[in-house]
Short mmCIF file of C-alpha atoms in Angstrom, two decimals:
data_model
loop_
_atom_site.label_atom_id
_atom_site.label_comp_id
_atom_site.label_asym_id
_atom_site.label_seq_id
_atom_site.Cartn_x
_atom_site.Cartn_y
_atom_site.Cartn_z
CA UNK A 125 123.68 6.74 433.08
CA UNK A 126 123.19 3.16 434.28
CA UNK A 127 121.76 0.25 432.33
CA UNK A 128 120.50 -3.24 433.17
CA UNK A 129 122.54 -6.07 431.63
CA UNK A 130 121.15 -9.60 431.57
CA UNK A 131 123.56 -12.44 430.83
CA UNK A 132 122.28 -15.59 429.15
CA UNK A 133 122.11 -18.53 429.48
CA UNK A 134 122.99 -17.84 433.14
CA UNK A 135 120.03 -15.52 433.72
CA UNK A 136 122.18 -13.19 435.84
CA UNK A 137 121.32 -9.51 435.96
CA UNK A 138 123.51 -6.53 436.93
CA UNK A 139 123.25 -2.76 436.68
CA UNK A 140 126.31 -0.87 435.44
CA UNK A 141 127.22 2.60 434.22
CA UNK A 142 127.78 3.48 430.59
CA UNK A 143 131.50 3.93 431.26
CA UNK A 144 131.99 0.29 432.36
CA UNK A 145 132.60 -2.52 429.92
CA UNK A 146 130.63 -5.71 429.52
CA UNK A 147 133.68 -7.48 430.95
CA UNK A 148 133.17 -5.45 434.15
CA UNK A 149 129.49 -6.36 434.08
CA UNK A 150 130.28 -10.05 433.66
CA UNK A 151 132.69 -9.99 436.60
CA UNK A 152 130.07 -8.28 438.74
CA UNK A 153 127.60 -10.99 437.72
CA UNK A 154 130.05 -13.70 438.73
CA UNK A 155 130.64 -14.83 435.15
CA UNK A 156 134.31 -15.51 434.39
CA UNK A 157 135.16 -14.59 430.83
CA UNK A 158 138.38 -15.63 429.16
CA UNK A 159 139.96 -12.17 429.31
CA UNK A 160 143.49 -13.54 429.11
CA UNK A 161 144.97 -10.23 427.94
CA UNK A 162 143.52 -8.58 431.07
CA UNK A 163 140.94 -6.63 429.11
CA UNK A 164 143.24 -5.01 426.55
CA UNK A 165 141.23 -6.19 423.55
CA UNK A 166 144.15 -8.22 422.25
CA UNK A 167 143.50 -11.91 422.86
CA UNK A 168 140.08 -11.91 421.21
CA UNK A 169 138.72 -14.54 423.63
CA UNK A 170 135.97 -12.65 425.51
CA UNK A 171 133.47 -12.55 422.66
CA UNK A 172 129.78 -12.11 423.54
CA UNK A 173 126.65 -11.81 421.40
CA UNK A 174 124.28 -8.87 421.87
CA UNK A 175 120.78 -10.31 421.63
CA UNK A 176 118.89 -7.14 422.55
CA UNK A 177 119.91 -3.52 422.99
CA UNK A 178 122.54 -1.06 421.76
CA UNK A 179 126.24 -0.94 422.57
CA UNK A 180 129.27 1.26 422.00
CA UNK A 181 132.30 -0.75 420.86
CA UNK A 182 135.93 0.34 420.65
CA UNK A 183 136.70 -2.49 418.23
CA UNK A 184 134.65 -3.96 415.37
CA UNK A 185 132.90 -7.22 416.10
CA UNK A 186 134.09 -10.53 414.69
CA UNK A 187 131.16 -12.28 413.07
CA UNK A 188 128.32 -11.79 415.51
CA UNK A 189 130.55 -11.47 418.59
CA UNK A 190 131.69 -8.28 420.34
CA UNK A 191 134.75 -8.25 422.62
CA UNK A 192 133.29 -7.77 426.10
CA UNK A 193 136.31 -5.82 427.29
CA UNK A 194 135.93 -3.30 424.47
CA UNK A 195 132.13 -2.97 424.51
CA UNK A 196 130.00 -0.63 426.63
CA UNK A 197 126.23 -0.45 427.14
CA UNK A 198 124.18 2.24 425.40
CA UNK A 199 120.86 0.81 426.57
CA UNK A 200 119.53 -2.10 428.62
CA UNK A 201 121.01 -5.30 427.21
CA UNK A 202 120.54 -9.03 426.89
CA UNK A 203 123.96 -10.61 426.32
CA UNK A 204 124.67 -14.22 425.41
CA UNK A 205 128.00 -15.70 426.59
CA UNK A 206 129.12 -18.68 424.45
CA UNK A 207 131.01 -21.59 426.09
CA UNK A 208 134.27 -20.81 424.29
CA UNK A 209 134.38 -17.34 425.87
CA UNK A 210 134.30 -18.64 429.42
CA UNK A 211 137.38 -19.14 431.54
CA UNK A 212 138.00 -22.85 431.95
CA UNK A 213 140.50 -25.15 433.55
CA UNK A 214 141.31 -26.73 430.18
CA UNK A 215 143.13 -23.55 429.17
CA UNK A 216 145.87 -23.79 431.78
CA UNK A 217 149.44 -24.76 431.06
CA UNK A 218 151.04 -26.28 434.12
CA UNK A 219 153.84 -28.63 434.93
CA UNK A 220 152.99 -32.27 435.46
CA UNK A 221 152.39 -33.21 439.09
CA UNK A 222 155.78 -33.52 440.76
CA UNK A 223 154.54 -36.24 443.14
CA UNK A 224 153.55 -39.69 441.97
CA UNK A 225 149.82 -40.29 442.18
CA UNK A 226 148.45 -43.38 443.93
CA UNK A 227 145.11 -45.17 444.09
CA UNK A 228 142.52 -44.04 446.62
CA UNK A 229 142.03 -46.62 449.38
CA UNK A 230 139.89 -44.76 451.93
CA UNK A 231 137.06 -42.28 452.11
CA UNK A 232 138.65 -39.49 454.16
CA UNK A 233 140.67 -37.13 452.00
CA UNK A 234 142.47 -33.84 452.35
CA UNK A 235 143.29 -31.17 449.81
CA UNK A 236 146.59 -29.28 449.48
CA UNK A 237 146.16 -25.99 447.63
CA UNK A 238 148.54 -23.49 446.09
CA UNK A 239 146.51 -20.27 445.98
CA UNK A 240 148.36 -18.52 443.18
CA UNK A 241 147.70 -15.02 441.91
CA UNK A 242 147.08 -16.39 438.43
CA UNK A 243 146.41 -20.10 438.92
CA UNK A 244 145.18 -22.42 441.69
CA UNK A 245 146.79 -25.87 441.87
CA UNK A 246 145.76 -28.70 444.18
CA UNK A 247 146.41 -32.29 445.24
CA UNK A 248 143.74 -34.64 446.56
CA UNK A 249 145.35 -36.70 449.30
CA UNK A 250 144.26 -40.02 450.83
CA UNK A 251 144.56 -39.30 454.55
CA UNK A 252 144.90 -43.01 455.39
CA UNK A 253 147.96 -43.52 453.18
CA UNK A 254 149.09 -39.87 453.11
CA UNK A 255 149.64 -40.17 449.37
CA UNK A 256 148.29 -37.87 446.63
CA UNK A 257 145.68 -39.51 444.43
CA UNK A 258 144.69 -36.71 442.06
CA UNK A 259 145.93 -33.38 440.76
CA UNK A 260 143.98 -30.45 439.32
CA UNK A 261 144.41 -26.80 438.42
CA UNK A 262 142.26 -23.91 437.34
CA UNK A 263 142.65 -20.23 436.64
CA UNK A 264 142.13 -18.05 439.70
CA UNK A 265 138.88 -16.39 438.72
CA UNK A 266 140.22 -13.13 440.11
CA UNK A 267 142.38 -12.72 437.00
CA UNK A 268 139.63 -10.69 435.37
CA UNK A 269 139.96 -8.19 438.24
CA UNK A 270 143.64 -7.62 437.49
CA UNK A 271 146.80 -9.46 436.62
CA UNK A 272 148.73 -8.79 439.84
CA UNK A 273 148.15 -8.36 443.56
CA UNK A 274 148.51 -4.57 443.52
CA UNK A 275 145.77 -4.24 440.90
CA UNK A 276 143.52 -6.39 443.06
CA UNK A 277 144.33 -4.31 446.10
CA UNK A 278 143.18 -1.27 444.16
CA UNK A 279 140.01 -3.10 443.23
CA UNK A 280 139.44 -3.97 446.90
CA UNK A 281 139.94 -0.34 447.84
CA UNK A 282 137.48 1.06 445.30
CA UNK A 283 134.92 -1.75 444.94
CA UNK A 284 135.40 -3.98 447.98
CA UNK A 285 136.70 -7.42 448.93
CA UNK A 286 133.44 -9.36 448.61
CA UNK A 287 133.64 -10.15 444.89
CA UNK A 288 137.35 -11.02 445.15
CA UNK A 289 136.61 -13.41 448.01
CA UNK A 290 133.71 -14.98 446.14
CA UNK A 291 135.92 -15.52 443.09
CA UNK A 292 138.67 -17.36 444.92
CA UNK A 293 136.23 -19.43 447.00
CA UNK A 294 134.42 -20.43 443.80
CA UNK A 295 137.76 -21.31 442.20
CA UNK A 296 138.91 -23.52 445.09
CA UNK A 297 135.51 -25.23 445.25
CA UNK A 298 135.65 -25.86 441.51
CA UNK A 299 139.11 -27.42 441.83
CA UNK A 300 137.90 -29.61 444.70
CA UNK A 301 134.94 -30.69 442.57
CA UNK A 302 137.34 -31.70 439.79
CA UNK A 303 139.48 -33.66 442.24
CA UNK A 304 136.61 -35.70 443.71
CA UNK A 305 134.66 -36.17 440.48
CA UNK A 306 133.75 -39.83 440.07
CA UNK A 307 134.90 -40.68 443.60
CA UNK A 308 131.73 -41.50 445.49
CA UNK A 309 131.43 -41.20 449.26
CA UNK A 310 134.73 -39.35 449.78
CA UNK A 311 134.79 -36.84 452.62
CA UNK A 312 137.04 -33.78 452.40
CA UNK A 313 138.21 -33.46 456.01
CA UNK A 314 141.09 -31.02 455.86
CA UNK A 315 142.51 -28.32 453.59
CA UNK A 316 145.98 -26.80 453.72
CA UNK A 317 146.66 -23.70 451.64
CA UNK A 318 149.82 -21.81 450.72
CA UNK A 319 149.82 -18.50 448.92
CA UNK A 320 151.07 -14.96 449.04
CA UNK A 321 149.78 -12.86 451.91
CA UNK A 322 147.24 -10.91 449.86
CA UNK A 323 145.72 -13.99 448.21
CA UNK A 324 145.56 -15.70 451.61
CA UNK A 325 143.80 -12.76 453.24
CA UNK A 326 141.23 -12.57 450.45
CA UNK A 327 140.61 -16.33 450.69
CA UNK A 328 140.07 -16.06 454.45
CA UNK A 329 137.72 -13.09 453.94
CA UNK A 330 140.08 -10.68 455.64
CA UNK A 331 140.80 -7.18 454.38
CA UNK A 332 144.07 -7.39 452.38
CA UNK A 333 144.57 -3.63 452.42
CA UNK A 334 146.28 -3.98 455.79
CA UNK A 335 149.36 -5.03 453.79
CA UNK A 336 149.68 -1.47 452.47
CA UNK A 337 149.43 0.01 455.97
CA UNK A 338 152.32 -2.00 457.40
CA UNK A 339 154.05 -4.78 455.40
CA UNK A 340 155.87 -6.04 458.51
CA UNK A 341 153.01 -6.81 460.92
CA UNK A 342 153.74 -9.79 463.17
CA UNK A 343 150.34 -11.29 462.33
CA UNK A 344 151.59 -12.11 458.84
CA UNK A 345 153.87 -14.72 460.41
CA UNK A 346 150.97 -16.59 462.02
CA UNK A 347 149.16 -19.59 460.56
CA UNK A 348 145.37 -19.56 460.38
CA UNK A 349 143.13 -22.44 461.48
CA UNK A 350 139.51 -21.97 460.49
CA UNK A 351 136.28 -23.88 459.94
CA UNK A 352 136.31 -24.48 456.19
CA UNK A 353 132.52 -24.61 455.92
CA UNK A 354 132.21 -21.14 457.45
CA UNK A 355 134.37 -19.91 454.58
CA UNK A 356 131.89 -21.60 452.20
CA UNK A 357 134.46 -24.18 451.13
CA UNK A 358 133.37 -27.72 450.29
CA UNK A 359 135.10 -29.31 453.24
CA UNK A 360 133.53 -30.67 456.43
CA UNK A 361 136.64 -30.04 458.52
CA UNK A 362 139.29 -27.40 459.05
CA UNK A 363 141.43 -25.16 456.88
CA UNK A 364 145.05 -24.44 457.76
CA UNK A 365 146.87 -21.65 455.93
CA UNK A 366 150.66 -21.66 455.92
CA UNK A 367 152.27 -18.81 457.86
CA UNK A 368 153.95 -16.06 455.90
CA UNK A 369 156.84 -13.73 456.59
CA UNK A 370 155.64 -10.25 455.61
CA UNK A 371 152.98 -8.45 453.62
CA UNK A 372 154.61 -9.33 450.32
CA UNK A 373 156.39 -12.55 451.34
CA UNK A 374 153.73 -15.13 452.09
CA UNK A 375 153.17 -18.73 453.03
CA UNK A 376 154.04 -19.83 449.51
CA UNK A 377 157.64 -18.74 450.11
CA UNK A 378 157.75 -20.55 453.46
CA UNK A 379 156.58 -23.64 451.57
CA UNK A 380 159.28 -23.07 448.91
CA UNK A 381 161.95 -22.94 451.61
CA UNK A 382 160.71 -26.16 453.19
CA UNK A 383 160.74 -27.99 449.85
CA UNK A 384 164.15 -26.70 448.79
CA UNK A 385 165.80 -27.46 452.12
CA UNK A 386 167.45 -24.05 452.02
CA UNK A 387 166.93 -23.68 455.78
CA UNK A 388 169.04 -26.81 456.37
CA UNK A 389 171.94 -25.87 454.07
CA UNK A 390 175.36 -25.59 455.69
CA UNK A 391 176.52 -23.02 453.15
CA UNK A 392 174.57 -20.01 451.86
CA UNK A 393 172.13 -20.68 449.03
CA UNK A 394 169.46 -18.60 447.35
CA UNK A 395 165.84 -19.16 446.37
CA UNK A 396 164.19 -17.12 443.62
CA UNK A 397 160.47 -17.24 442.88
CA UNK A 398 160.02 -15.56 439.51
CA UNK A 399 156.57 -14.07 439.12
CA UNK A 400 154.49 -10.93 439.33
CA UNK A 401 155.64 -10.46 442.90
CA UNK A 402 159.17 -11.83 442.77
CA UNK A 403 160.55 -13.14 446.06
CA UNK A 404 164.17 -13.84 446.93
CA UNK A 405 165.50 -15.69 449.97
CA UNK A 406 169.19 -15.90 450.92
CA UNK A 407 170.72 -17.87 453.75
CA UNK A 408 171.52 -21.20 455.34
CA UNK A 409 170.74 -23.18 458.48
CA UNK A 410 172.00 -20.36 460.71
CA UNK A 411 170.26 -17.36 459.13
CA UNK A 412 167.73 -16.45 456.46
CA UNK A 413 166.99 -13.14 454.75
CA UNK A 414 163.97 -12.57 452.48
CA UNK A 415 162.70 -9.77 450.28
CA UNK A 416 160.00 -9.16 447.71
CA UNK A 417 160.33 -7.13 444.58
CA UNK A 418 157.51 -5.97 442.34
CA UNK A 419 158.42 -7.42 438.97
CA UNK A 420 155.06 -6.45 437.49
CA UNK A 421 152.88 -8.68 435.34
CA UNK A 422 155.15 -8.82 432.27
CA UNK A 423 156.28 -12.40 432.98
CA UNK A 424 152.63 -13.42 433.38
CA UNK A 425 151.75 -11.83 430.03
CA UNK A 426 150.56 -8.45 431.30
CA UNK A 427 151.81 -5.00 430.25
CA UNK A 428 153.23 -6.45 427.01
CA UNK A 429 151.27 -5.95 423.80
CA UNK A 430 151.81 -9.54 422.64
CA UNK A 431 151.86 -11.00 426.15
CA UNK A 432 149.45 -13.63 427.43
CA UNK A 433 149.34 -16.08 430.34
CA UNK A 434 150.52 -19.62 429.67
CA UNK A 435 147.45 -21.10 427.98
CA UNK A 436 146.71 -23.24 424.95
CA UNK A 437 147.97 -21.60 421.76
CA UNK A 438 150.48 -19.34 423.47
CA UNK A 439 154.09 -19.22 422.23
CA UNK A 440 156.36 -20.67 424.92
CA UNK A 441 159.72 -20.89 423.10
CA UNK A 442 161.30 -18.76 420.40
CA UNK A 443 164.57 -18.86 418.46
CA UNK A 444 165.77 -16.09 416.15
CA UNK A 445 168.33 -17.06 413.50
CA UNK A 446 170.96 -14.92 411.78
CA UNK A 447 168.52 -13.87 409.06
CA UNK A 448 165.96 -12.90 411.75
CA UNK A 449 163.71 -15.80 410.88
CA UNK A 450 161.66 -16.87 413.87
CA UNK A 451 161.16 -20.48 414.94
CA UNK A 452 158.60 -20.93 417.70
CA UNK A 453 156.59 -23.55 419.51
CA UNK A 454 153.13 -23.13 420.99
CA UNK A 455 151.33 -24.92 423.78
CA UNK A 456 149.24 -27.70 422.28
CA UNK A 457 150.75 -27.04 418.82
CA UNK A 458 147.85 -24.68 418.15
CA UNK A 459 147.95 -21.49 416.09
CA UNK A 460 149.69 -18.74 418.08
CA UNK A 461 147.62 -16.17 419.96
CA UNK A 462 150.36 -14.42 421.96
CA UNK A 463 153.59 -14.96 423.90
CA UNK A 464 153.86 -16.11 427.53
CA UNK A 465 156.64 -15.27 429.99
CA UNK A 466 159.07 -18.01 429.01
CA UNK A 467 158.56 -17.07 425.36
CA UNK A 468 159.21 -13.40 426.08
CA UNK A 469 162.49 -14.27 427.80
CA UNK A 470 163.68 -16.38 424.86
CA UNK A 471 162.50 -13.73 422.38
CA UNK A 472 164.34 -10.92 424.16
CA UNK A 473 167.49 -13.05 424.40
CA UNK A 474 167.30 -13.92 420.70
CA UNK A 475 166.82 -10.31 419.61
CA UNK A 476 169.71 -9.20 421.80
CA UNK A 477 171.99 -11.93 420.46
CA UNK A 478 171.16 -10.91 416.87
CA UNK A 479 171.76 -7.20 417.61
CA UNK A 480 168.15 -6.32 416.87
CA UNK A 481 168.07 -4.59 420.26
CA UNK A 482 170.99 -3.01 422.09
CA UNK A 483 172.05 -2.99 425.75
CA UNK A 484 169.39 -0.40 426.57
CA UNK A 485 166.62 -2.32 424.87
CA UNK A 486 166.41 -0.02 421.85
CA UNK A 487 165.76 -1.45 418.40
CA UNK A 488 168.40 -1.03 415.74
CA UNK A 489 167.29 0.23 412.33
CA UNK A 490 168.44 -2.78 410.30
CA UNK A 491 166.78 -3.85 407.03
CA UNK A 492 164.19 -6.57 407.67
CA UNK A 493 160.53 -7.07 406.83
CA UNK A 494 160.05 -7.91 410.51
CA UNK A 495 161.16 -4.47 411.72
CA UNK A 496 158.73 -1.58 411.26
CA UNK A 497 157.45 1.59 412.86
CA UNK A 498 154.40 1.26 415.09
CA UNK A 499 152.36 3.31 417.53
CA UNK A 500 154.98 2.71 420.25
CA UNK A 501 158.13 3.16 418.15
CA UNK A 502 159.93 0.43 416.29
CA UNK A 503 158.54 -3.07 416.62
CA UNK A 504 159.57 -6.58 415.65
CA UNK A 505 157.00 -8.89 414.08
CA UNK A 506 157.29 -12.27 415.77
CA UNK A 507 154.52 -13.97 413.80
CA UNK A 508 152.66 -12.55 410.82
CA UNK A 509 148.88 -12.58 410.82
CA UNK A 510 148.50 -15.33 408.24
CA UNK A 511 149.84 -17.77 410.87
CA UNK A 512 147.98 -16.53 413.97
CA UNK A 513 144.68 -17.62 415.44
CA UNK A 514 143.01 -14.22 415.00
CA UNK A 515 144.67 -13.07 411.78
CA UNK A 516 146.59 -10.26 413.52
CA UNK A 517 150.38 -9.87 413.66
CA UNK A 518 152.07 -10.74 416.94
CA UNK A 519 154.78 -8.15 417.52
CA UNK A 520 157.06 -6.78 420.24
CA UNK A 521 157.68 -3.03 420.50
CA UNK A 522 160.13 -0.86 422.43
CA UNK A 523 157.59 -0.18 425.18
CA UNK A 524 157.13 -3.92 425.61
CA UNK A 525 160.88 -4.41 425.86
CA UNK A 526 161.03 -1.70 428.50
CA UNK A 527 158.36 -3.41 430.60
CA UNK A 528 160.19 -6.75 430.41
CA UNK A 529 163.43 -5.01 431.44
CA UNK A 530 161.66 -3.42 434.40
CA UNK A 531 160.55 -6.86 435.57
CA UNK A 532 163.85 -8.65 435.14
CA UNK A 533 165.74 -5.74 436.71
CA UNK A 534 163.55 -5.86 439.81
CA UNK A 535 164.21 -9.56 440.39
CA UNK A 536 167.95 -9.43 439.69
CA UNK A 537 168.37 -6.25 441.76
CA UNK A 538 166.55 -7.86 444.68
CA UNK A 539 168.96 -10.79 444.57
CA UNK A 540 171.99 -8.51 444.27
CA UNK A 541 170.84 -6.34 447.15
CA UNK A 542 170.51 -9.33 449.48
CA UNK A 543 173.95 -10.56 448.37
CA UNK A 544 175.46 -7.32 449.69
CA UNK A 545 175.38 -8.85 453.18
CA UNK A 546 178.65 -10.45 452.11
CA UNK A 547 177.70 -13.43 449.97
CA UNK A 548 178.90 -13.25 446.37
CA UNK A 549 176.80 -15.07 443.78
CA UNK A 550 179.81 -17.24 442.94
CA UNK A 551 179.95 -18.40 446.57
CA UNK A 552 176.39 -19.71 446.56
CA UNK A 553 176.02 -23.46 446.95
CA UNK A 554 172.69 -23.50 445.10
CA UNK A 555 170.14 -21.21 443.48
CA UNK A 556 166.69 -22.73 443.70
CA UNK A 557 164.16 -21.56 441.10
CA UNK A 558 160.60 -21.88 442.34
CA UNK A 559 157.15 -21.39 440.84
CA UNK A 560 155.26 -22.89 437.92
CA UNK A 561 156.60 -20.16 435.64
CA UNK A 562 160.19 -20.80 436.71
CA UNK A 563 159.70 -24.44 435.70
CA UNK A 564 159.41 -23.39 432.03
CA UNK A 565 162.30 -20.90 431.90
CA UNK A 566 165.18 -21.53 429.49
CA UNK A 567 168.10 -21.06 431.90
CA UNK A 568 170.65 -19.89 429.33
CA UNK A 569 168.29 -17.27 427.90
CA UNK A 570 167.29 -16.06 431.35
CA UNK A 571 170.98 -15.46 432.08
CA UNK A 572 171.47 -13.82 428.66
CA UNK A 573 168.95 -11.08 429.50
CA UNK A 574 170.29 -10.68 433.05
CA UNK A 575 167.35 -12.16 434.91
CA UNK A 576 169.45 -14.75 436.76
CA UNK A 577 173.11 -14.60 437.88
CA UNK A 578 175.83 -15.88 435.55
CA UNK A 579 177.21 -18.72 437.67
CA UNK A 580 177.95 -22.41 436.87
CA UNK A 581 174.72 -23.89 435.57
CA UNK A 582 174.91 -27.01 437.70
CA UNK A 583 174.26 -24.86 440.77
CA UNK A 584 170.74 -24.06 439.61
CA UNK A 585 167.94 -26.35 440.73
CA UNK A 586 164.32 -26.06 439.63
CA UNK A 587 161.96 -27.12 442.40
CA UNK A 588 158.76 -26.45 440.45
CA UNK A 589 155.66 -25.61 442.44
CA UNK A 590 157.18 -25.55 445.91
CA UNK A 591 154.08 -23.84 447.27
CA UNK A 592 151.88 -26.83 446.42
CA UNK A 593 154.42 -29.41 447.53
CA UNK A 594 154.93 -27.59 450.81
CA UNK A 595 151.17 -27.45 451.40
CA UNK A 596 151.02 -31.20 450.76
CA UNK A 597 153.85 -31.83 453.23
CA UNK A 598 152.00 -29.84 455.90
CA UNK A 599 148.73 -31.63 455.15
CA UNK A 600 150.14 -35.08 455.90
CA UNK A 601 152.54 -34.20 458.72
CA UNK A 602 151.77 -31.94 461.69
CA UNK A 603 155.49 -31.69 462.41
CA UNK A 604 155.89 -29.89 459.07
CA UNK A 605 153.26 -27.38 460.21
CA UNK A 606 155.29 -26.77 463.37
CA UNK A 607 158.44 -26.44 461.30
CA UNK A 608 156.75 -23.91 459.01
CA UNK A 609 155.63 -21.84 461.98
CA UNK A 610 159.14 -21.87 463.44
CA UNK A 611 160.67 -21.03 460.07
CA UNK A 612 158.32 -18.09 459.49
CA UNK A 613 159.48 -16.51 462.75
CA UNK A 614 163.14 -17.14 461.95
CA UNK A 615 163.37 -15.40 458.57
CA UNK A 616 164.41 -11.74 458.61
CA UNK A 617 162.43 -9.55 456.22
CA UNK A 618 164.44 -7.02 454.22
CA UNK A 619 162.32 -4.11 452.98
CA UNK A 620 163.76 -3.13 449.61
CA UNK A 621 161.69 0.06 449.45
CA UNK A 622 163.87 1.46 452.22
CA UNK A 623 167.16 0.42 450.61
CA UNK A 624 169.39 2.83 448.68
CA UNK A 625 171.41 -0.19 447.56
CA UNK A 626 168.35 -1.60 445.82
CA UNK A 627 167.74 1.61 443.86
CA UNK A 628 171.34 1.55 442.65
CA UNK A 629 171.19 -2.14 441.74
CA UNK A 630 167.85 -1.67 439.99
CA UNK A 631 169.11 1.12 437.73
CA UNK A 632 172.18 -0.92 436.80
CA UNK A 633 170.04 -3.97 436.00
CA UNK A 634 167.87 -2.12 433.47
CA UNK A 635 170.45 -2.95 430.80
CA UNK A 636 170.95 -6.12 428.77
CA UNK A 637 172.24 -8.08 430.49
CA UNK A 638 173.53 -5.46 432.97
CA UNK A 639 175.32 -2.13 433.03
CA UNK A 640 178.37 -3.95 434.37
CA UNK A 641 179.07 -6.53 431.68
CA UNK A 642 181.73 -8.25 433.80
CA UNK A 643 178.93 -9.74 435.89
CA UNK A 644 177.87 -11.78 432.85
CA UNK A 645 181.08 -13.12 431.29
CA UNK A 646 179.35 -15.99 429.47
CA UNK A 647 177.06 -13.62 427.58
CA UNK A 648 180.12 -12.10 425.92
CA UNK A 649 178.58 -8.78 424.84
#
């Protein structure tokens, strides 16, 4: 049976079935709730008040608020959405802008945009001086449709692309509005975007499902030049999207390569973008090889019971001492609500170092008030409820550990598979770590769990958000656009799904830090 749901104070009305949650209804109405646990009922941030009607809830309400993701209509409803339950740009944790900001001297501006799966970042650029003058970021409003690109592809297949397109257009327009706020008479004349292929196709109102049909279509290597206004973007000029390499290696990776200078290196180097869709590039000035590996959403906070994206109140760093006491730090020094990707890496490394978990990710049965039996086997209590924002324990269980291992194994195995062309990790001149998430990784702990190779630390270089910086470079210099287009055609795509080597490497990497301990001599276990 279907019911009519009216959202206030927006006045938006949708009709949904009794088997769909109020979170689904809100998404359909174009209202972005703060469902930072991807609708698992864990983060407690999507609270709504039922003003009229009956509902069926899977979890008890807190005060007068029901969790939208756990609540279903049992009649026509009037639902009030409070401000604190809405997804907002203030919730995002991001690195500081890597480029120095200048004063605006003209009226014609451009916008460089990193269209990320989770977050959209942008620079406002003075086209007369070619210098950035403002920086802004906001959650990609598609996050409530799924935490990774494959989930959104499934949504596109079953529901359609229209709502996904509307969400990302609204997000980019909102970021532009933030950038130009208080700057009268500015004219946005040009936009350059970089993002993975699926996000780019959705932004350009193209069907992203073509990626599943053939991930190696030549059209993925082409840039797109479009009228921004026809896309409903707040720009009076054109939009240029960076060319990609394949269905799962997009323009963001081309931008990463440009920023790192990997394509100019005399000796082989490697670039690793750690994220939901992990990408690895190996090569030098003479040749380049790229692959993508589905790491899953664990490093973005998905598929882990205590996991959350990097927002205010999330635990970003953890240390476990010999007595299994936990020392942690949260974003904004607020009460903890969950653990983000960098926190999960440091937590897993700490538990492994203290023998709480073994090489296979199984918990040991040692005496501690932090170790207990749960619904998914043994679990370790990271923070007890009397310290958390919602009064509930934050814990990590064996299923969570397994999901983190699946993600780290995929990224490491992708890198190892590419290295089989004859380039040993120890022979690499550099390993560039890209992406906003990579910026926050504790290098030693990432090596401890086997996410990154155990090589001299000085060879690692964090380039931060290379996608945004590359988009900026292309915005202010047409020669960079030409270079990106040439580079996209030069890179050879390696399809890991067709590689027996990858399957072997993946299985070996499912251990802590690896099945072959000699690959990680500094870990010493």
